[in-house]
Amino acid sequence: MQFSDRLETVQVEACFDGPPPKKLYRNERSRQYTDWVLSGGRPIRDTGRHLQLVDLPDDACVAWQVDLSGAAARQDYRLALQWPNVFLGSGDLWFWRDDERRPIRVSVHLPAGYSISAPWKPFSDQDGVRSFRVDPTPASWSSRIAIGRFAITPLRIGGAELRVAVIRPSGPDGKAKLLDWITENAAGVAAVHGRFPQESPQVLVVPIGPRSEPVPWAHVIRGGGAAVELFVDETRTLQEFRFDWTAPHELSHLLLPLVSSRDRWLSEGLASYYQNVLRARDGRLTEEQAWQKLHAGFERGRKATHGATLAQATRSGRGATMRVYWSGAAMMLKADSRLRALSRGRWSLDSALGALAGCCLEPSRSWRAKELLEELDRLTGHGVFREVFEDHVQDRAFPDVGPIYGKLGLREESRSLKIVSGAPWGDIRQSIMGG
Ligand SMILES: [Zn+2]
């Protein structure tokens, strides 16, 4: 693939070993910004949402050109954005691929002085051509790719190399501040079980100027490899970034493989639990503040519980965010506490995730919650994960954390949570927030 000097267009040539696929998957808006599609020097009719490939011989190549500036002019950040010397967009706008999970090797020609931030694994960089391997994930999983005048900073943390790109200017010391912030949060996630859970994730940091929060939008993406994208208000201080919950939340998602969106309570619950636990473990929050924040989350979840089961609420979409996220977090607290108690400290949610990383984080599959929780029970030899699943997924009420609070030594007083000494699981309470 080749980008034009000012990133107005990209030309892609895809060559297949053996029979070409029947179609190439792409963004639903791609056709609108496609300048041409050719194979063997002849135009291909391009009419559908995806590109249909008929009657191509074995080992055929297909080439196309996409108008990047045209797509960016739409000003839809999910599709594409462009600033001087930087283009950022959904990978499937121009990186069209089949769904046959075949090994894909990508070679990219960039204008001089430019970099590319992609989820793919880099393996060579010669004469201005950068080569990557793409994880064989389903074609429908999206990715985010940035090209431009920025540096990729490798951060070696917990046995992994995070490939961090801050793709826009971020003011004096801005980049150092943002890298410090990513480093601290990645180290927190790596400390959960001793290794950062993904070998070489892409981390895309997009400064967008003054906003009402330090990180107005962020998400984890898995197409072609694991990635985190964070839109940030780069004018904020390091202190504000450190206190923010978003980076520990997003990076904690990488502790699990992709969980089906029908079971979002599990992935979001785990990330919502750890966003507080991790900030307590490295001293950004006191133990009491972290419990208070978890409790406040549970209260928001309880107030947003209106008679639907957790499974129904998860399927119902946006309005149920608080119910879904904090029910999942309450379930993680229950499972973590019980597992520590039953195993007398031998196991915890942390070490269960460590065991899971040893067997089950392959990048190309997604899991239903039930099978993932059964796997955690198998690995730990206890039944606590299955138990929270059975107790709460079909329940119309918010998970009752009262009995667990009592054992851990947490007491609700008006609107806050107090730590009381001498509780039977007081050491478990301390080890959850102490690591
Ligand atoms: Zn999340």
Short mmCIF file of N, CA and C and ligand atoms in Angstrom, two decimals, residues 249-250 253 268 271 325, ligand 1:
data_model
loop_
_atom_site.label_atom_id
_atom_site.label_comp_id
_atom_site.label_asym_id
_atom_site.label_seq_id
_atom_site.Cartn_x
_atom_site.Cartn_y
_atom_site.Cartn_z
N HIS A 249 -9.11 1.75 33.07
CA HIS A 249 -10.27 0.98 32.60
C HIS A 249 -9.96 0.32 31.24
N GLU A 250 -9.52 1.12 30.28
CA GLU A 250 -9.32 0.58 28.93
C GLU A 250 -8.22 -0.47 28.91
N HIS A 253 -9.17 -3.87 30.07
CA HIS A 253 -9.91 -4.71 29.12
C HIS A 253 -8.99 -5.76 28.49
N GLU A 268 -16.95 -5.22 30.75
CA GLU A 268 -17.06 -3.88 31.35
C GLU A 268 -17.01 -3.95 32.88
N ALA A 271 -13.31 -4.36 33.87
CA ALA A 271 -12.57 -3.10 33.69
C ALA A 271 -13.00 -2.05 34.72
N TYR A 325 -22.43 -2.15 33.66
CA TYR A 325 -21.03 -2.05 34.09
C TYR A 325 -20.88 -2.40 35.57
ZN ZN B 1 -14.94 -0.45 28.86
#
